[in-house]
Amino acid sequence: MSGAEVMFASSIASTAMSFFGAISQGNAERAAYNRQAAIDERNRELANQDRIRSEQLSRQAAEDKRRENRRTMSALRAAYGSSGIEMAGTPLDILADASTEMALDERRIEDEGRVTNREYALKMLGLDESADMNRAAGKNAKKASIIKAGSTLLGNSQQIYDSGTKAGVI
């Protein structure tokens, strides 16, 4: 085998390696992006489970507070009744104020639950967007590798032709 033939063969081998290397790199990048998208989707599911559990706990806490408030109001009424205080004027105002504060406490608990629920919903939205972006980046990486591989073939075709001509193969 002459030196020109060796050059021709090495040009073809080099081009083939670059071509398949570019394709392989694109496949690996796409797989990595798809893996990250799958992780984002799993994290979204976990965030949704946390959101649902948080919502349940919030409702439970509000209901517990309502029961506690009813017991407290019953105890206040019983204390007023057993002491012989008439349920009018100041005692009635105190009960009304206590009832209002208790209702506000219940609403605060419910509001905290809604805020937490919204935070989880926003987290889920962000994870959805991240998964979509990773899938798109994976597709783009694959396309870029095909373009790079094609460019390698086109770019090295002149070198292959020249070495093939010198070797008398072309």
mmCIF file of C-alpha atoms in Angstrom, residues 31-106:
data_model
loop_
_atom_site.group_PDB
_atom_site.id
_atom_site.type_symbol
_atom_site.label_atom_id
_atom_site.label_comp_id
_atom_site.label_asym_id
_atom_site.label_seq_id
_atom_site.Cartn_x
_atom_site.Cartn_y
_atom_site.Cartn_z
ATOM 1 C CA ALA A 31 -30.381 11.163 26.503
ATOM 2 C CA ALA A 32 -29.005 13.400 29.269
ATOM 3 C CA TYR A 33 -31.619 16.091 28.602
ATOM 4 C CA ASN A 34 -34.396 13.490 28.488
ATOM 5 C CA ARG A 35 -33.143 12.035 31.778
ATOM 6 C CA GLN A 36 -33.284 15.502 33.340
ATOM 7 C CA ALA A 37 -36.798 16.003 31.929
ATOM 8 C CA ALA A 38 -37.854 12.709 33.533
ATOM 9 C CA ILE A 39 -36.391 13.876 36.854
ATOM 10 C CA ASP A 40 -38.308 17.160 36.529
ATOM 11 C CA GLU A 41 -41.518 15.248 35.831
ATOM 12 C CA ARG A 42 -40.957 13.003 38.862
ATOM 13 C CA ASN A 43 -40.243 16.027 41.046
ATOM 14 C CA ARG A 44 -43.461 17.590 39.743
ATOM 15 C CA GLU A 45 -45.382 14.512 40.859
ATOM 16 C CA LEU A 46 -43.756 14.674 44.283
ATOM 17 C CA ALA A 47 -44.586 18.391 44.545
ATOM 18 C CA ASN A 48 -48.194 17.588 43.630
ATOM 19 C CA GLN A 49 -48.331 14.914 46.334
ATOM 20 C CA ASP A 50 -46.893 17.421 48.816
ATOM 21 C CA ARG A 51 -49.455 20.002 47.668
ATOM 22 C CA ILE A 52 -52.334 17.592 48.190
ATOM 23 C CA ARG A 53 -51.036 16.522 51.609
ATOM 24 C CA SER A 54 -50.487 20.141 52.646
ATOM 25 C CA GLU A 55 -54.034 20.968 51.583
ATOM 26 C CA GLN A 56 -55.373 18.062 53.649
ATOM 27 C CA LEU A 57 -53.336 19.100 56.681
ATOM 28 C CA SER A 58 -54.506 22.697 56.324
ATOM 29 C CA ARG A 59 -58.156 21.640 56.203
ATOM 30 C CA GLN A 60 -57.565 19.380 59.188
ATOM 31 C CA ALA A 61 -55.871 22.161 61.163
ATOM 32 C CA ALA A 62 -58.725 24.569 60.380
ATOM 33 C CA GLU A 63 -61.295 21.974 61.449
ATOM 34 C CA ASP A 64 -59.320 21.266 64.638
ATOM 35 C CA LYS A 65 -59.260 25.013 65.347
ATOM 36 C CA ARG A 66 -63.039 25.228 64.797
ATOM 37 C CA ARG A 67 -63.625 22.400 67.280
ATOM 38 C CA GLU A 68 -61.260 24.011 69.778
ATOM 39 C CA ASN A 69 -63.034 27.357 69.327
ATOM 40 C CA ARG A 70 -66.451 25.770 69.892
ATOM 41 C CA ARG A 71 -65.192 24.162 73.108
ATOM 42 C CA THR A 72 -63.693 27.478 74.241
ATOM 43 C CA MET A 73 -66.922 29.381 73.495
ATOM 44 C CA SER A 74 -68.954 26.732 75.318
ATOM 45 C CA ALA A 75 -66.631 26.995 78.323
ATOM 46 C CA LEU A 76 -66.939 30.813 78.310
ATOM 47 C CA ARG A 77 -70.734 30.658 78.145
ATOM 48 C CA ALA A 78 -70.809 28.058 80.920
ATOM 49 C CA ALA A 79 -68.503 30.180 83.079
ATOM 50 C CA TYR A 80 -70.693 33.253 82.574
ATOM 51 C CA GLY A 81 -73.834 31.250 83.228
ATOM 52 C CA SER A 82 -72.541 29.599 86.406
ATOM 53 C CA SER A 83 -71.306 32.907 87.817
ATOM 54 C CA GLY A 84 -74.739 34.459 87.442
ATOM 55 C CA ILE A 85 -73.570 37.163 85.054
ATOM 56 C CA GLU A 86 -76.315 38.310 82.737
ATOM 57 C CA MET A 87 -75.556 37.685 79.046
ATOM 58 C CA ALA A 88 -75.948 41.294 77.982
ATOM 59 C CA GLY A 89 -73.714 44.329 77.607
ATOM 60 C CA THR A 90 -70.019 43.806 78.301
ATOM 61 C CA PRO A 91 -70.112 40.004 78.740
ATOM 62 C CA LEU A 92 -71.910 39.696 75.415
ATOM 63 C CA ASP A 93 -69.385 42.057 73.778
ATOM 64 C CA ILE A 94 -66.524 39.956 75.150
ATOM 65 C CA LEU A 95 -68.084 36.785 73.737
ATOM 66 C CA ALA A 96 -68.613 38.489 70.367
ATOM 67 C CA ASP A 97 -64.981 39.681 70.294
ATOM 68 C CA ALA A 98 -63.736 36.222 71.256
ATOM 69 C CA SER A 99 -65.889 34.658 68.550
ATOM 70 C CA THR A 100 -64.571 37.122 65.957
ATOM 71 C CA GLU A 101 -60.949 36.442 66.921
ATOM 72 C CA MET A 102 -61.539 32.718 66.800
ATOM 73 C CA ALA A 103 -63.077 32.988 63.334
ATOM 74 C CA LEU A 104 -60.050 35.040 62.210
ATOM 75 C CA ASP A 105 -57.732 32.328 63.530
ATOM 76 C CA GLU A 106 -59.626 29.754 61.466
#
